[in-house]
């Protein structure tokens, strides 16, 4: 079924995606509506695109962060999406409260719906909120752990996002990120981006009648950094990189870091 005139899908499909991604002042105007569109099928999409591996990657990322800050009492989950990581963090850290922040109102609606189906103790300690990763509402040095899954790549200014994460973390606080990165090995990079581009276009067309909805992912990776470059960015912004775990030959990576300055 073709999206009706005026719908988010039709509006998104009319945009010049490359122009929006190349202009930091306009990137968020593309990304937020895109995530509003995919929110109802986001969990199915991540499972499909990761060939079922996404859940395991997130579990390992959470465990690695807890190893750095096992006593965390205040946790901030950025790009929280449908709230799966936020709920897992609350379950794994029974002493902690979790603030689940996302730029997409429809994603936050999905997170609230998810929390209705989890244990009351878990849902009571998770607070979903709409917000900007580059201008966090949390106070300085007030958070024990920050997590961000597939988030930094989507912001207009990744360095500003990392600075904000450093600002809100207490000294010694833990940061864990999981994201797509541009693979360093050129032949694999070409194949990886080709697969994501083709698969994204097909799924976008089948689910939304708009290939751009998921075809965006390959374009965003093409213009993003490598996992090593992200490690260097973390160090420049006052983090000690504790560990880096790569998946899919560097196409996905988990970074665990500790705020030291």
Short mmCIF file of C-alpha atoms in Angstrom, two decimals:
data_model
loop_
_atom_site.label_atom_id
_atom_site.label_comp_id
_atom_site.label_asym_id
_atom_site.label_seq_id
_atom_site.Cartn_x
_atom_site.Cartn_y
_atom_site.Cartn_z
CA UNK A 1 0.00 0.00 0.00
CA UNK A 2 1.39 3.40 -0.98
CA UNK A 3 1.74 5.88 1.92
CA UNK A 4 -0.91 8.61 1.77
CA UNK A 5 0.03 12.15 0.80
CA UNK A 6 1.36 14.09 3.78
CA UNK A 7 2.40 10.95 5.69
CA UNK A 8 5.92 10.82 7.22
CA UNK A 9 6.95 8.14 4.71
CA UNK A 10 5.92 10.23 1.70
CA UNK A 11 7.59 13.33 3.14
CA UNK A 12 10.84 11.49 3.90
CA UNK A 13 11.02 9.94 0.46
CA UNK A 14 10.90 13.39 -1.14
CA UNK A 15 14.09 14.56 0.57
CA UNK A 16 17.59 14.65 -0.91
CA UNK A 17 19.13 12.24 1.60
CA UNK A 18 22.77 12.86 0.68
CA UNK A 19 22.31 16.62 1.00
CA UNK A 20 20.74 16.23 4.45
CA UNK A 21 23.45 13.87 5.70
CA UNK A 22 26.22 16.14 4.41
CA UNK A 23 24.83 19.15 6.28
CA UNK A 24 25.04 18.83 10.10
CA UNK A 25 22.47 21.59 10.52
CA UNK A 26 19.89 19.50 8.61
CA UNK A 27 20.84 15.90 9.46
CA UNK A 28 18.60 15.67 12.53
CA UNK A 29 15.66 16.87 10.44
CA UNK A 30 16.03 13.65 8.44
CA UNK A 31 17.02 11.22 11.20
CA UNK A 32 14.24 11.92 13.72
CA UNK A 33 11.33 11.49 11.26
CA UNK A 34 13.03 8.35 9.92
CA UNK A 35 13.10 6.77 13.38
CA UNK A 36 9.51 7.87 13.99
CA UNK A 37 8.58 5.92 10.86
CA UNK A 38 10.46 2.73 11.71
CA UNK A 39 9.61 2.66 15.44
CA UNK A 40 6.79 0.07 15.16
CA UNK A 41 9.07 -2.40 13.35
CA UNK A 42 12.43 -1.38 14.76
CA UNK A 43 13.02 -4.53 16.84
CA UNK A 44 12.17 -6.79 13.91
CA UNK A 45 14.41 -4.73 11.66
CA UNK A 46 17.48 -4.93 13.92
CA UNK A 47 17.02 -8.67 14.31
CA UNK A 48 16.72 -9.10 10.55
CA UNK A 49 19.69 -6.91 9.65
CA UNK A 50 22.00 -8.44 12.26
CA UNK A 51 20.94 -11.98 11.32
CA UNK A 52 19.77 -12.46 14.90
CA UNK A 53 23.08 -11.41 16.45
CA UNK A 54 22.03 -8.00 17.80
CA UNK A 55 20.60 -9.32 21.09
CA UNK A 56 23.87 -11.09 21.93
CA UNK A 57 25.93 -8.02 21.07
CA UNK A 58 23.83 -5.92 23.43
CA UNK A 59 24.04 -8.47 26.25
CA UNK A 60 27.83 -8.55 25.98
CA UNK A 61 28.02 -4.75 25.89
CA UNK A 62 25.92 -4.46 29.05
CA UNK A 63 28.02 -7.06 30.86
CA UNK A 64 31.25 -5.28 29.87
CA UNK A 65 29.97 -1.92 31.15
CA UNK A 66 28.81 -3.42 34.44
CA UNK A 67 32.28 -4.90 34.93
CA UNK A 68 33.66 -1.33 34.87
CA UNK A 69 30.96 0.21 37.09
CA UNK A 70 29.23 -2.61 39.03
CA UNK A 71 27.85 -0.23 41.65
CA UNK A 72 26.26 2.21 39.19
CA UNK A 73 23.17 3.81 40.69
CA UNK A 74 22.21 6.29 37.97
CA UNK A 75 22.35 5.10 34.37
CA UNK A 76 21.65 7.00 31.15
CA UNK A 77 20.72 4.98 28.06
CA UNK A 78 21.06 7.12 24.92
CA UNK A 79 19.41 6.39 21.57
CA UNK A 80 17.27 4.14 23.74
CA UNK A 81 14.87 3.30 20.93
CA UNK A 82 12.24 0.82 22.09
CA UNK A 83 13.86 0.54 25.51
CA UNK A 84 15.31 -2.97 25.24
CA UNK A 85 18.75 -1.99 26.56
CA UNK A 86 17.26 0.27 29.24
CA UNK A 87 15.13 -2.59 30.56
CA UNK A 88 18.10 -4.97 30.52
CA UNK A 89 20.24 -2.46 32.42
CA UNK A 90 17.55 -2.00 35.08
CA UNK A 91 17.24 -5.77 35.42
CA UNK A 92 21.01 -6.29 35.69
CA UNK A 93 21.52 -3.39 38.13
CA UNK A 94 18.76 -3.73 40.76
CA UNK A 95 20.12 -0.74 42.70
CA UNK A 96 20.01 1.60 39.70
CA UNK A 97 17.57 3.97 38.04
CA UNK A 98 17.78 4.24 34.24
CA UNK A 99 16.95 7.29 32.14
CA UNK A 100 16.06 6.18 28.60
CA UNK A 101 16.54 9.07 26.15
CA UNK A 102 15.78 9.15 22.43
CA UNK A 103 15.18 11.93 19.89
CA UNK A 104 12.18 10.12 18.38
CA UNK A 105 8.85 10.56 20.20
CA UNK A 106 7.49 7.41 18.57
CA UNK A 107 10.47 5.39 19.78
CA UNK A 108 9.84 6.63 23.31
CA UNK A 109 6.18 5.64 22.94
CA UNK A 110 7.37 2.15 21.97
CA UNK A 111 9.69 2.08 25.00
CA UNK A 112 6.81 2.96 27.31
CA UNK A 113 4.76 0.17 25.77
CA UNK A 114 7.62 -2.30 26.30
CA UNK A 115 7.88 -1.32 29.95
CA UNK A 116 4.23 -2.24 30.46
CA UNK A 117 5.18 -5.88 29.83
CA UNK A 118 8.23 -6.17 32.13
CA UNK A 119 8.43 -6.71 35.89
CA UNK A 120 6.99 -3.85 37.90
CA UNK A 121 10.28 -3.38 39.75
CA UNK A 122 12.12 -2.94 36.45
CA UNK A 123 9.59 -0.61 34.84
CA UNK A 124 9.41 1.56 37.97
CA UNK A 125 13.14 2.29 37.68
CA UNK A 126 13.18 3.24 33.97
CA UNK A 127 12.20 6.76 32.90
CA UNK A 128 11.72 7.22 29.13
CA UNK A 129 12.28 10.74 27.80
CA UNK A 130 12.59 12.58 24.50
CA UNK A 131 15.89 14.45 24.24
CA UNK A 132 18.93 15.50 22.24
CA UNK A 133 22.17 13.51 22.61
CA UNK A 134 24.14 16.66 21.80
CA UNK A 135 22.47 18.73 24.55
CA UNK A 136 21.66 16.37 27.40
CA UNK A 137 19.34 17.60 30.16
CA UNK A 138 21.31 15.81 32.89
CA UNK A 139 23.58 17.79 35.20
CA UNK A 140 27.37 17.68 35.07
CA UNK A 141 29.12 14.67 36.69
CA UNK A 142 25.83 13.17 37.84
CA UNK A 143 25.68 9.83 35.97
CA UNK A 144 27.51 6.58 36.80
CA UNK A 145 27.05 4.83 33.45
CA UNK A 146 26.13 5.89 29.92
CA UNK A 147 25.15 3.45 27.19
CA UNK A 148 24.43 4.23 23.53
CA UNK A 149 23.43 1.64 20.94
CA UNK A 150 23.46 2.72 17.28
CA UNK A 151 23.27 6.35 18.36
CA UNK A 152 26.50 8.28 17.89
CA UNK A 153 26.58 7.63 14.13
CA UNK A 154 23.17 9.27 13.76
CA UNK A 155 23.89 12.62 15.41
CA UNK A 156 25.00 15.66 13.38
CA UNK A 157 28.17 16.14 15.47
CA UNK A 158 29.62 12.95 17.03
CA UNK A 159 32.37 14.87 18.87
CA UNK A 160 29.79 17.08 20.59
CA UNK A 161 27.83 13.97 21.54
CA UNK A 162 30.92 12.41 23.14
CA UNK A 163 31.64 15.67 24.98
CA UNK A 164 28.11 15.61 26.39
CA UNK A 165 28.55 12.01 27.55
CA UNK A 166 31.80 12.99 29.25
CA UNK A 167 30.14 16.02 30.84
CA UNK A 168 27.34 14.09 32.53
CA UNK A 169 29.49 11.15 33.67
CA UNK A 170 31.13 11.18 37.06
CA UNK A 171 34.93 10.66 37.09
CA UNK A 172 35.44 6.91 36.86
CA UNK A 173 32.01 6.44 35.28
CA UNK A 174 31.53 3.87 32.53
CA UNK A 175 30.61 4.42 28.89
CA UNK A 176 29.56 1.62 26.55
CA UNK A 177 28.66 2.12 22.90
CA UNK A 178 27.61 -0.30 20.19
CA UNK A 179 27.43 0.97 16.63
CA UNK A 180 28.08 0.46 12.94
CA UNK A 181 31.47 1.70 11.73
CA UNK A 182 33.18 2.10 8.40
CA UNK A 183 35.34 -1.03 7.98
CA UNK A 184 39.00 -0.25 7.43
CA UNK A 185 39.66 -3.04 4.90
CA UNK A 186 38.53 -1.62 1.56
CA UNK A 187 37.28 -4.83 -0.16
CA UNK A 188 35.22 -5.82 2.89
CA UNK A 189 33.98 -2.24 3.28
CA UNK A 190 32.67 -2.27 -0.30
CA UNK A 191 30.91 -5.62 0.19
CA UNK A 192 29.52 -4.66 3.61
CA UNK A 193 28.07 -1.36 2.36
CA UNK A 194 26.72 -3.03 -0.77
CA UNK A 195 24.87 -5.65 1.31
CA UNK A 196 23.43 -3.08 3.71
CA UNK A 197 22.43 -0.82 0.84
CA UNK A 198 20.65 -3.54 -1.14
CA UNK A 199 19.02 -5.15 1.90
CA UNK A 200 17.99 -1.77 3.29
CA UNK A 201 16.42 -0.68 0.02
CA UNK A 202 14.51 -3.96 -0.34
CA UNK A 203 13.17 -3.97 3.23
CA UNK A 204 12.37 -0.27 3.05
CA UNK A 205 10.34 -0.84 -0.09
CA UNK A 206 8.52 -3.93 1.22
CA UNK A 207 7.67 -2.45 4.63
CA UNK A 208 7.23 1.25 3.84
CA UNK A 209 7.18 1.59 0.04
CA UNK A 210 10.25 3.80 0.45
CA UNK A 211 13.79 2.36 0.06
CA UNK A 212 15.35 5.41 1.71
CA UNK A 213 13.96 4.48 5.13
CA UNK A 214 16.53 1.70 5.59
CA UNK A 215 18.88 2.51 2.72
CA UNK A 216 20.01 5.41 4.94
CA UNK A 217 22.08 3.02 7.04
CA UNK A 218 24.68 2.25 4.38
CA UNK A 219 24.97 5.94 3.52
CA UNK A 220 25.47 6.90 7.16
CA UNK A 221 28.21 4.28 7.63
CA UNK A 222 29.99 5.42 4.46
CA UNK A 223 30.28 8.91 5.95
CA UNK A 224 31.11 7.76 9.51
CA UNK A 225 34.42 6.86 11.15
CA UNK A 226 36.21 3.57 11.74
CA UNK A 227 36.20 1.89 15.15
CA UNK A 228 39.81 2.99 15.67
CA UNK A 229 38.92 6.59 14.86
CA UNK A 230 36.11 6.47 17.42
CA UNK A 231 38.58 5.17 20.03
CA UNK A 232 40.81 8.16 19.27
CA UNK A 233 37.84 10.51 19.66
CA UNK A 234 37.03 9.03 23.07
CA UNK A 235 40.61 9.55 24.24
CA UNK A 236 40.63 13.16 23.05
CA UNK A 237 37.48 13.85 25.06
CA UNK A 238 38.80 12.53 28.37
CA UNK A 239 38.06 8.80 28.28
CA UNK A 240 40.28 5.81 28.89
CA UNK A 241 39.32 3.12 26.38
CA UNK A 242 39.02 -0.08 28.41
CA UNK A 243 38.17 -2.45 25.57
CA UNK A 244 37.04 -2.60 21.95
CA UNK A 245 35.23 -5.63 20.62
CA UNK A 246 34.70 -5.87 16.87
CA UNK A 247 32.06 -7.82 15.00
CA UNK A 248 31.63 -8.40 11.27
CA UNK A 249 35.28 -7.51 10.63
CA UNK A 250 34.92 -4.02 12.03
CA UNK A 251 31.49 -3.22 10.61
CA UNK A 252 30.12 -3.28 14.16
CA UNK A 253 32.09 -2.48 17.31
CA UNK A 254 31.53 -2.28 21.05
CA UNK A 255 33.56 0.31 22.96
CA UNK A 256 33.84 0.32 26.74
CA UNK A 257 35.50 3.37 28.27
CA UNK A 258 35.99 5.07 31.62
CA UNK A 259 35.81 8.82 32.18
CA UNK A 260 39.14 9.96 33.62
CA UNK A 261 39.04 13.78 33.29
#
